[in-house]
Short mmCIF file of C-alpha atoms in Angstrom, two decimals:
data_model
loop_
_atom_site.label_atom_id
_atom_site.label_comp_id
_atom_site.label_asym_id
_atom_site.label_seq_id
_atom_site.Cartn_x
_atom_site.Cartn_y
_atom_site.Cartn_z
CA MET A 1 -23.44 -64.43 128.87
CA PHE A 2 -23.90 -64.68 124.99
CA ILE A 3 -22.60 -62.30 122.50
CA SER A 4 -24.50 -61.94 119.23
CA GLN A 5 -22.50 -62.90 116.02
CA ASN A 6 -23.92 -60.11 114.28
CA PHE A 7 -24.30 -57.18 117.24
CA GLU A 8 -21.38 -54.84 116.76
CA MET A 9 -18.79 -56.56 114.78
CA ASP A 10 -17.41 -54.59 112.33
CA SER A 11 -18.61 -55.63 109.09
CA PHE A 12 -14.62 -56.06 108.18
CA SER A 13 -14.44 -59.07 110.48
CA GLN A 14 -17.23 -60.69 108.96
CA ASN A 15 -16.46 -63.34 105.93
CA PRO A 16 -14.27 -60.15 104.11
CA GLU A 17 -15.39 -60.10 100.34
CA PHE A 18 -12.42 -62.12 99.13
CA THR A 19 -12.94 -65.50 100.64
CA ILE A 20 -16.28 -65.79 98.78
CA HIS A 21 -14.58 -66.19 95.56
CA SER A 22 -11.98 -68.14 96.45
CA PHE A 23 -12.85 -71.45 94.48
CA PHE A 24 -14.17 -69.18 91.23
CA THR A 25 -12.23 -69.17 88.18
CA PHE A 26 -11.30 -65.23 88.17
CA LEU A 27 -9.91 -63.61 84.99
CA ASP A 28 -8.29 -60.60 87.51
CA THR A 29 -6.00 -59.83 84.72
CA THR A 30 -4.84 -56.74 82.53
CA ILE A 31 -6.64 -55.71 79.17
CA MET A 32 -5.99 -52.84 77.01
CA ALA A 33 -7.24 -51.54 73.74
CA VAL A 34 -6.12 -48.49 71.52
CA GLU A 35 -7.66 -47.21 68.57
CA PHE A 36 -5.35 -45.71 65.77
CA GLU A 37 -6.19 -44.29 62.37
CA GLY A 38 -7.34 -47.87 60.37
CA GLY A 39 -7.92 -49.68 63.12
CA VAL A 40 -7.26 -51.18 66.73
CA VAL A 41 -4.80 -52.47 68.85
CA ILE A 42 -6.12 -55.18 71.73
CA GLY A 43 -4.02 -56.58 74.27
CA ALA A 44 -4.05 -58.97 77.29
CA ASP A 45 -2.23 -60.85 79.48
CA SER A 46 -2.82 -65.08 79.87
CA ARG A 47 -3.40 -65.59 83.37
CA THR A 48 -6.51 -67.38 85.13
CA THR A 49 -6.45 -67.84 88.38
CA THR A 50 -8.34 -69.91 90.98
CA GLY A 51 -7.60 -68.46 94.44
CA ALA A 52 -4.00 -68.65 94.38
CA TYR A 53 -3.47 -71.92 91.44
CA ILE A 54 -3.01 -70.20 88.29
CA ALA A 55 -5.64 -72.56 86.30
CA ASN A 56 -4.47 -71.76 82.93
CA ARG A 57 -1.24 -69.60 82.57
CA VAL A 58 -1.65 -69.16 78.44
CA THR A 59 -5.23 -67.91 78.34
CA ASP A 60 -6.56 -65.98 75.35
CA LYS A 61 -8.68 -63.74 76.97
CA LEU A 62 -9.06 -62.03 73.08
CA THR A 63 -12.31 -63.31 71.89
CA PRO A 64 -13.87 -62.96 68.62
CA ILE A 65 -16.96 -62.10 68.27
CA HIS A 66 -17.32 -61.37 64.62
CA GLU A 67 -14.78 -61.32 61.52
CA ARG A 68 -13.40 -57.55 62.36
CA ILE A 69 -15.06 -57.16 66.27
CA PHE A 70 -13.30 -59.00 69.27
CA CYS A 71 -13.62 -58.15 72.76
CA CYS A 72 -11.32 -58.56 75.83
CA ARG A 73 -12.84 -60.45 78.53
CA SER A 74 -11.92 -59.90 82.68
CA GLY A 75 -13.99 -60.69 85.94
CA SER A 76 -15.22 -63.95 86.21
CA ALA A 77 -14.14 -66.16 83.09
CA ALA A 78 -17.45 -68.11 83.24
CA ASP A 79 -19.87 -65.23 82.94
CA THR A 80 -17.47 -63.59 80.45
CA GLN A 81 -17.49 -66.86 78.30
CA ALA A 82 -21.46 -67.26 78.70
CA ILE A 83 -21.91 -63.57 77.89
CA ALA A 84 -19.53 -63.82 74.64
CA ASP A 85 -20.92 -66.80 73.19
CA ALA A 86 -24.61 -65.23 73.51
CA VAL A 87 -23.40 -61.91 72.06
CA THR A 88 -21.32 -63.72 69.46
CA TYR A 89 -24.67 -65.65 68.67
CA GLN A 90 -26.72 -62.42 68.89
CA LEU A 91 -24.35 -60.51 66.17
CA GLY A 92 -23.74 -63.36 63.52
CA PHE A 93 -27.81 -63.63 63.20
CA HIS A 94 -27.95 -59.85 63.15
CA SER A 95 -25.14 -59.54 60.35
CA ILE A 96 -26.95 -61.90 57.97
CA GLU A 97 -30.30 -60.61 58.56
CA LEU A 98 -28.28 -56.94 57.17
CA ASP A 99 -26.25 -58.61 54.92
CA GLU A 100 -23.39 -56.69 55.88
CA ALA A 101 -20.71 -56.50 58.36
CA PRO A 102 -22.01 -55.28 61.90
CA LEU A 103 -21.02 -52.07 63.56
CA VAL A 104 -18.70 -51.98 66.63
CA GLN A 105 -21.07 -50.04 68.59
CA THR A 106 -23.62 -52.41 67.91
CA ALA A 107 -21.51 -55.38 69.45
CA ALA A 108 -20.69 -52.82 72.15
CA SER A 109 -24.61 -52.35 72.90
CA LEU A 110 -25.30 -55.97 72.73
CA PHE A 111 -22.63 -56.60 75.49
CA ARG A 112 -23.71 -53.49 77.58
CA GLU A 113 -27.54 -54.57 77.48
CA MET A 114 -26.55 -58.11 78.63
CA CYS A 115 -24.04 -56.71 81.31
CA TYR A 116 -26.91 -54.24 82.68
CA ARG A 117 -29.66 -56.43 82.92
CA TYR A 118 -27.91 -59.06 84.62
CA ARG A 119 -25.55 -56.73 86.44
CA GLU A 120 -26.29 -58.44 90.17
CA GLU A 121 -25.49 -61.57 88.55
CA LEU A 122 -22.75 -60.91 86.53
CA MET A 123 -18.98 -60.27 87.14
CA ALA A 124 -17.78 -59.16 84.02
CA GLY A 125 -15.57 -56.22 82.50
CA ILE A 126 -15.39 -56.09 78.94
CA ILE A 127 -13.50 -54.04 76.39
CA VAL A 128 -15.25 -54.33 73.08
CA ALA A 129 -12.81 -53.17 69.98
CA GLY A 130 -13.00 -53.62 66.17
CA TRP A 131 -12.75 -52.06 62.83
CA ASP A 132 -16.36 -51.37 60.69
CA PRO A 133 -16.45 -49.58 57.41
CA ARG A 134 -18.56 -47.00 58.73
CA ARG A 135 -16.88 -45.54 61.47
CA GLY A 136 -13.42 -46.86 61.37
CA GLY A 137 -11.43 -48.53 64.03
CA GLN A 138 -13.45 -48.10 67.72
CA VAL A 139 -13.27 -49.14 71.65
CA TYR A 140 -15.98 -49.26 73.64
CA THR A 141 -15.69 -50.29 77.41
CA VAL A 142 -18.37 -51.97 79.14
CA PRO A 143 -17.17 -52.31 82.57
CA VAL A 144 -18.50 -53.93 85.37
CA GLY A 145 -22.27 -52.82 86.35
CA GLY A 146 -23.18 -52.22 82.99
CA MET A 147 -22.27 -48.70 81.53
CA MET A 148 -21.01 -48.22 78.19
CA THR A 149 -18.65 -45.66 76.60
CA ARG A 150 -16.27 -45.09 73.61
CA GLN A 151 -12.84 -44.52 74.48
CA PRO A 152 -9.64 -43.81 72.03
CA VAL A 153 -7.57 -45.95 74.57
CA SER A 154 -9.25 -48.17 77.33
CA VAL A 155 -7.30 -50.49 79.96
CA GLY A 156 -9.40 -52.88 82.21
CA GLY A 157 -9.07 -55.59 84.59
CA SER A 158 -7.06 -55.65 88.18
CA GLY A 159 -4.12 -54.99 86.78
CA SER A 160 -4.77 -51.89 85.21
CA SER A 161 -4.98 -49.62 88.44
CA TYR A 162 -1.10 -49.79 88.06
CA ILE A 163 -1.15 -48.27 84.84
CA TYR A 164 -3.53 -45.23 84.40
CA GLY A 165 -0.60 -42.82 85.12
CA TYR A 166 1.64 -44.55 82.37
CA VAL A 167 -1.20 -44.50 80.01
CA ASP A 168 -2.07 -41.00 80.75
CA SER A 169 1.32 -40.05 80.22
CA ASN A 170 2.00 -41.85 76.92
CA TYR A 171 -1.03 -41.82 74.85
CA ARG A 172 -0.75 -39.66 72.18
CA ALA A 173 -3.68 -39.01 69.41
CA GLY A 174 -2.60 -40.03 65.91
CA MET A 175 0.04 -42.96 67.04
CA SER A 176 0.81 -45.49 64.14
CA LYS A 177 -0.02 -49.34 64.27
CA GLU A 178 3.42 -49.98 65.46
CA GLU A 179 3.78 -47.43 67.78
CA CYS A 180 -0.01 -48.75 69.14
CA LEU A 181 1.62 -52.11 69.74
CA LYS A 182 4.44 -51.12 71.45
CA PHE A 183 2.67 -48.63 73.89
CA THR A 184 0.05 -51.63 74.59
CA ALA A 185 3.07 -54.23 75.01
CA GLU A 186 4.83 -52.08 77.24
CA ALA A 187 1.83 -50.87 79.39
CA LEU A 188 0.53 -54.64 79.73
CA THR A 189 4.50 -55.62 80.70
CA LEU A 190 4.11 -52.74 83.78
CA ALA A 191 0.85 -54.03 84.66
CA MET A 192 1.91 -57.84 84.87
CA GLU A 193 5.03 -56.76 87.17
CA ARG A 194 3.17 -55.05 89.85
CA ASP A 195 -0.49 -57.18 89.40
CA GLY A 196 -0.32 -60.57 91.25
CA SER A 197 -2.97 -61.56 88.93
CA SER A 198 -1.86 -60.82 85.67
CA GLY A 199 1.06 -62.28 84.16
CA GLY A 200 1.94 -65.02 81.42
CA VAL A 201 2.56 -63.99 77.89
CA VAL A 202 1.69 -60.76 76.02
CA ARG A 203 -1.48 -61.46 73.49
CA LEU A 204 -1.90 -58.78 70.82
CA ALA A 205 -4.12 -58.35 68.13
CA VAL A 206 -4.39 -55.68 65.11
CA ILE A 207 -7.85 -55.58 63.49
CA SER A 208 -7.99 -53.24 60.36
CA GLU A 209 -9.81 -53.38 57.30
CA GLN A 210 -7.21 -55.81 56.16
CA GLY A 211 -8.55 -58.16 58.76
CA VAL A 212 -7.07 -59.62 61.71
CA GLU A 213 -3.25 -60.19 63.05
CA ARG A 214 -2.29 -61.89 65.91
CA GLN A 215 1.04 -62.18 67.99
CA VAL A 216 2.02 -63.51 71.20
CA ILE A 217 4.82 -61.89 73.26
CA LEU A 218 6.55 -64.81 75.33
CA GLY A 219 8.19 -64.00 78.91
CA ASN A 220 11.68 -63.64 77.59
CA GLN A 221 10.73 -61.18 74.72
CA LEU A 222 8.65 -58.70 76.95
CA PRO A 223 10.15 -55.32 77.20
CA LYS A 224 12.64 -54.40 79.96
CA PHE A 225 12.50 -51.99 82.47
CA SER A 226 15.28 -50.93 84.88
CA THR A 227 13.75 -50.20 88.10
CA VAL A 228 16.80 -50.68 90.22
CA MET B 1 -35.89 -29.69 116.15
CA SER B 2 -32.69 -28.38 114.66
CA GLU B 3 -31.00 -31.91 114.74
CA GLU B 4 -34.10 -33.34 112.26
CA LEU B 5 -33.18 -30.37 109.96
CA PHE B 6 -29.45 -30.22 110.09
CA PRO B 7 -28.69 -33.93 110.66
CA GLU B 8 -24.92 -34.37 112.02
CA PRO B 9 -22.87 -34.58 108.74
CA GLU B 10 -21.52 -38.15 108.11
CA TRP B 11 -17.40 -36.82 107.92
CA LEU B 12 -17.89 -35.67 111.72
CA SER B 13 -17.65 -39.30 112.49
CA GLU B 14 -15.38 -40.51 109.57
CA GLU B 15 -11.98 -41.06 110.24
CA VAL B 16 -9.59 -38.37 108.98
CA LYS B 17 -7.41 -40.07 106.60
CA THR B 18 -4.81 -38.51 104.01
CA GLY B 19 -5.55 -40.83 101.46
CA THR B 20 -3.14 -39.42 99.58
CA THR B 21 -0.25 -39.85 96.93
CA ILE B 22 3.66 -39.40 98.16
CA ILE B 23 6.65 -40.10 96.35
CA ALA B 24 10.34 -39.72 96.81
CA VAL B 25 13.39 -39.81 94.62
CA THR B 26 17.10 -39.76 94.69
CA PHE B 27 19.28 -37.66 92.22
CA ASP B 28 23.00 -37.17 92.13
CA GLY B 29 23.24 -35.04 95.36
CA GLY B 30 20.40 -35.05 97.04
CA VAL B 31 16.41 -36.26 96.98
CA VAL B 32 13.30 -34.67 95.83
CA LEU B 33 10.11 -35.72 97.76
CA GLY B 34 6.48 -34.58 96.66
CA SER B 35 2.90 -34.71 98.08
CA ASP B 36 -0.76 -33.53 96.85
CA SER B 37 -2.46 -32.00 99.30
CA ARG B 38 -6.07 -33.14 100.01
CA VAL B 39 -7.09 -34.63 103.27
CA SER B 40 -10.37 -36.36 103.35
CA ALA B 41 -13.11 -37.83 105.89
CA GLY B 42 -15.23 -40.25 104.26
CA GLU B 43 -16.32 -38.13 101.22
CA SER B 44 -15.60 -34.95 102.24
CA VAL B 45 -12.50 -33.06 101.91
CA VAL B 46 -11.64 -31.22 105.31
CA ASN B 47 -8.20 -29.78 104.09
CA ARG B 48 -7.43 -29.11 100.45
CA VAL B 49 -4.05 -27.54 100.74
CA MET B 50 -2.66 -29.54 103.56
CA ASN B 51 1.54 -29.94 103.13
CA LYS B 52 1.85 -33.70 103.84
CA LEU B 53 5.97 -33.09 103.90
CA SER B 54 6.92 -33.12 107.20
CA PRO B 55 10.61 -31.85 108.46
CA LEU B 56 12.04 -34.10 110.77
CA HIS B 57 15.59 -32.38 110.92
CA ASP B 58 16.92 -29.56 108.82
CA LYS B 59 18.02 -31.90 105.82
CA ILE B 60 15.35 -34.76 106.78
CA TYR B 61 11.93 -34.54 105.60
CA CYS B 62 8.96 -37.18 105.76
CA ALA B 63 5.95 -37.85 103.61
CA LEU B 64 2.87 -38.66 105.68
CA SER B 65 0.06 -40.97 104.20
CA GLY B 66 -2.74 -42.90 105.80
CA SER B 67 -4.21 -41.90 108.94
CA ALA B 68 -3.63 -38.15 109.27
CA ALA B 69 -3.72 -38.23 113.14
CA ASP B 70 -1.49 -41.29 113.26
CA ALA B 71 1.35 -39.90 110.73
CA GLN B 72 1.37 -36.63 112.27
CA THR B 73 2.17 -37.95 115.34
CA ILE B 74 4.68 -40.27 114.56
CA ALA B 75 6.27 -37.24 112.61
CA GLU B 76 6.21 -35.23 115.91
CA ILE B 77 7.67 -37.80 118.14
CA VAL B 78 10.22 -38.33 115.39
CA ASN B 79 11.39 -34.91 115.03
CA TYR B 80 11.76 -34.56 118.96
CA GLN B 81 13.69 -37.69 119.23
CA LEU B 82 16.02 -36.36 116.21
CA ASP B 83 16.49 -33.17 117.94
CA VAL B 84 17.44 -34.77 121.28
CA HIS B 85 19.68 -37.29 119.43
CA SER B 86 21.48 -34.43 117.61
CA TYR B 87 22.00 -32.52 121.07
CA LEU B 88 23.52 -35.54 122.93
CA SER B 89 25.73 -36.95 119.91
CA PRO B 90 29.19 -36.10 120.33
CA MET B 91 30.06 -34.20 116.99
CA SER B 92 27.45 -31.75 116.34
CA TYR B 93 27.01 -32.77 112.27
CA ASP B 94 23.41 -33.45 111.45
CA PRO B 95 21.75 -36.96 112.19
CA LEU B 96 22.11 -39.50 109.39
CA VAL B 97 18.84 -40.33 107.30
CA CYS B 98 19.09 -43.97 108.40
CA SER B 99 18.60 -42.73 111.64
CA ALA B 100 15.44 -40.84 111.20
CA ALA B 101 14.27 -43.72 109.11
CA THR B 102 15.21 -46.35 112.01
CA LEU B 103 13.51 -44.10 114.35
CA VAL B 104 10.29 -44.08 112.37
CA LYS B 105 10.83 -47.69 111.83
CA ASN B 106 10.57 -48.59 115.37
CA ILE B 107 7.42 -46.36 116.04
CA SER B 108 5.70 -47.83 112.89
CA TYR B 109 6.72 -51.78 114.01
CA LYS B 110 6.01 -51.45 117.76
CA TYR B 111 2.38 -49.98 117.43
CA LYS B 112 1.29 -52.00 114.01
CA GLU B 113 -1.61 -53.02 115.28
CA GLU B 114 -2.79 -49.39 116.28
CA LEU B 115 -1.63 -47.36 113.71
CA SER B 116 -2.41 -47.08 110.35
CA ALA B 117 0.08 -44.63 108.42
CA HIS B 118 3.00 -45.03 106.31
CA LEU B 119 6.00 -42.46 106.30
CA ILE B 120 8.61 -42.28 103.41
CA VAL B 121 11.56 -40.66 105.13
CA ALA B 122 14.27 -38.74 103.10
CA GLY B 123 16.96 -36.90 103.31
CA TRP B 124 20.77 -35.71 102.79
CA ASP B 125 23.37 -36.63 105.01
CA ARG B 126 27.18 -36.27 104.60
CA LYS B 127 27.85 -40.00 104.58
CA LYS B 128 25.91 -41.47 102.35
CA GLY B 129 24.24 -38.43 100.10
CA GLY B 130 20.75 -38.70 99.50
CA GLN B 131 18.73 -41.36 100.51
CA VAL B 132 15.05 -42.84 100.55
CA TYR B 133 14.19 -44.89 103.15
CA ALA B 134 10.18 -46.87 102.94
CA THR B 135 8.61 -47.86 106.24
CA LEU B 136 5.71 -49.21 105.41
CA ASN B 137 3.89 -51.17 108.20
CA GLY B 138 7.15 -51.50 110.05
CA LEU B 139 9.60 -52.46 107.33
CA LEU B 140 12.87 -50.37 106.73
CA SER B 141 14.02 -50.60 103.15
CA ARG B 142 16.09 -48.07 101.05
CA GLN B 143 15.32 -47.42 97.55
CA PRO B 144 16.15 -45.44 94.75
CA PHE B 145 12.88 -43.93 94.96
CA ALA B 146 9.88 -44.83 96.55
CA ILE B 147 6.01 -44.11 96.24
CA GLY B 148 2.82 -44.48 98.77
CA GLY B 149 -0.74 -43.54 99.82
CA SER B 150 -3.79 -44.65 97.82
CA GLY B 151 -3.04 -42.68 94.34
CA SER B 152 0.51 -44.70 94.43
CA PHE B 153 -1.34 -47.65 92.79
CA TYR B 154 -2.05 -45.61 89.43
CA ILE B 155 1.28 -44.86 89.05
CA ASN B 156 3.18 -47.79 89.43
CA GLY B 157 3.31 -48.49 85.99
CA PHE B 158 4.54 -45.21 85.02
CA VAL B 159 7.55 -44.65 87.77
CA ASP B 160 8.53 -48.30 86.75
CA ALA B 161 8.76 -47.18 83.02
CA GLU B 162 9.88 -43.23 83.27
CA TYR B 163 12.78 -43.76 86.34
CA ARG B 164 16.32 -43.81 85.36
CA LYS B 165 19.32 -43.76 87.79
CA ASN B 166 21.69 -40.58 87.88
CA MET B 167 18.55 -38.08 86.79
CA THR B 168 19.71 -34.35 87.47
CA LYS B 169 17.89 -32.33 89.84
CA ARG B 170 15.91 -30.66 87.72
CA GLU B 171 14.60 -33.73 85.90
CA SER B 172 13.84 -35.06 89.37
CA GLN B 173 11.59 -32.40 90.22
CA GLU B 174 10.14 -32.93 86.92
CA PHE B 175 9.63 -36.53 87.36
CA VAL B 176 8.06 -35.75 90.67
CA VAL B 177 5.47 -33.36 89.48
CA ASN B 178 4.19 -35.26 86.38
CA ALA B 179 4.00 -38.57 88.73
CA LEU B 180 1.78 -36.54 91.18
CA THR B 181 -0.13 -35.05 88.97
CA LEU B 182 -1.09 -38.29 86.75
CA ALA B 183 -2.30 -39.70 90.36
CA MET B 184 -4.19 -36.99 91.45
CA GLY B 185 -5.92 -37.02 87.82
CA ARG B 186 -7.02 -41.02 88.96
CA ASP B 187 -7.41 -41.22 92.45
CA GLY B 188 -10.19 -39.45 94.14
CA SER B 189 -8.73 -39.39 97.51
CA SER B 190 -5.77 -37.08 95.99
CA GLY B 191 -5.72 -33.66 94.43
CA GLY B 192 -5.50 -29.91 95.26
CA VAL B 193 -1.35 -28.51 95.16
CA ALA B 194 1.52 -30.60 94.71
CA TYR B 195 3.86 -29.74 97.27
CA VAL B 196 7.72 -30.44 96.46
CA VAL B 197 10.80 -30.25 98.56
CA THR B 198 14.28 -30.70 97.23
CA ILE B 199 17.22 -31.71 99.60
CA ASP B 200 20.70 -31.35 98.79
CA LYS B 201 24.03 -30.38 100.78
CA ASP B 202 22.75 -26.82 100.89
CA GLY B 203 19.20 -27.47 102.62
CA ALA B 204 16.06 -27.88 101.93
CA GLU B 205 14.10 -25.66 99.33
CA GLU B 206 9.94 -26.27 99.50
CA LYS B 207 7.89 -25.27 96.75
CA CYS B 208 4.25 -25.43 95.74
CA VAL B 209 2.87 -26.30 92.45
CA LEU B 210 -0.43 -25.05 92.09
CA GLY B 211 -3.42 -26.26 90.21
CA ASN B 212 -3.44 -24.56 87.03
CA GLU B 213 0.70 -24.91 87.07
CA LEU B 214 0.33 -28.33 87.01
CA PRO B 215 1.58 -30.24 83.95
CA LYS B 216 -1.52 -31.23 81.34
CA PHE B 217 -1.72 -34.89 79.96
CA PHE B 218 -3.95 -36.16 77.39
CA ASP B 219 -7.18 -36.21 78.84
CA GLU B 220 -9.29 -39.02 77.58
#
C-alpha cells in the first residue's frame, strides 16, 4: 500500500510558503509617507531579517532616487535595492536630457514599469515620495504586483496592517510639517511594537523645496504609549 | 442539465467563518463589548446582521470569532454549565466572570486541535467589578482590554495609542465604536452593523449602531 505524496493532502501541509523564504533577506518592515503643504515626510523602521536573525538593525530604507525624490523600500532587500539602483540611473539620465528636476510622478512610473513587468520574479513594495516644482509634495505607492496610485498618506510593509486603524483615525488634511513628523513617528512606533519584523530605530526625512532633512529617533527616544 | 446551468456555488462547501472584529474594554464600573455583524463563507457573506455578542449569564457576555459553528457551540455549552453552576452554588449570587472565562478556556484548551474559535469573555461581578478575559487557543489572560478576529490586526496601533485607564462609560463606548468602525473599514471579512453591549452592576444593555450612524473617518 502506498500513499502518493500529492494525493488528497491539503495544501497547507505541503511546504507552507514561509519556509521557502527562510534564507532570503527580507525587509519586512514598516514604511510610511505623508504629504503636507510644501513637501512630504517619509519614515521607516530599521530592521532587516534573514529568517529569525536580524541581519541589519540599523538599515536605511529611505533611499534617494534623485535630489528631492526618495523611495521607501519593503519586501525583498535584494529586489528593492536592484530596482532602486536601476530607477536612479534611468531618472538621472532623464533629468539630464530634460535639463530640469524630474517629476515625482515620473519616478513613480519608472518604479511601476519595472515592478509590473517583472511582477512574477520580484517581491517589492515601494512608496515613492518627493517634491517637484510643478505639483509640490507627492506620495505614490507601488505595492507588490505593480499598481501605482497617489495617496495623501500611505503605509506599507508587514507592520502596516497594525496601524491602518491608527492612521485612518489620526490623519487630517492640512497638517503642518511638525504634526506630520509626530504622526509618522508615532505610527511607526506603534507598528514596531506589534510587528516582529519591524524594529530598531525610526528614520525620518522631510523633503521640500529647501531640500532634504534627515533625522533618526533612537529606541529610548521613541514616543511611549501606555497600554497597561 | 440544470446542474450545468447552475453549478453549485463555492460558498456552499466553504467553511462558515466569522472573520470578524471583536473588542472588549473595562471601564470604572463595568465593561463594554463590541462586535461587527458579518459572517462569511469564502467570499460570500451569508449573514450580514449576526450578533456575535452572546450572553453566558445575566452580567457576563462573550464575543465570538473564528469558526462560527465552533464559537457558537462553545458559548452554548458554557451558558449551560454556568446555569448549572449558579443553581448548584450555595449562595445565589451571580457567577464570577473568572469562572465563566475558565469554563471557556477549559473547552478551548482541551479541544484546541479540533476547534478554531477565539472567545473574549467580559462581564461584571461583585468581587472584582468589570473584567475582560482573553481565551485565545486555550490560554486565559485577564487584560484591561482585548481585541480579536481578523479585523483586529488593523486596529492594534489604534487601540495601543488611544486606550487610557479609567475611561468613563461613555468614552469606552465611543472607543469601542471607533475601533470597530476603523477595523470594518479595512478588513474585508468584517462589516455590517456594530453591536455594543455595556455591562455594569445594574445589568447588560444591548445596542445596535447601524451603518449610517457609524463615525466617519478621513477616507483617503
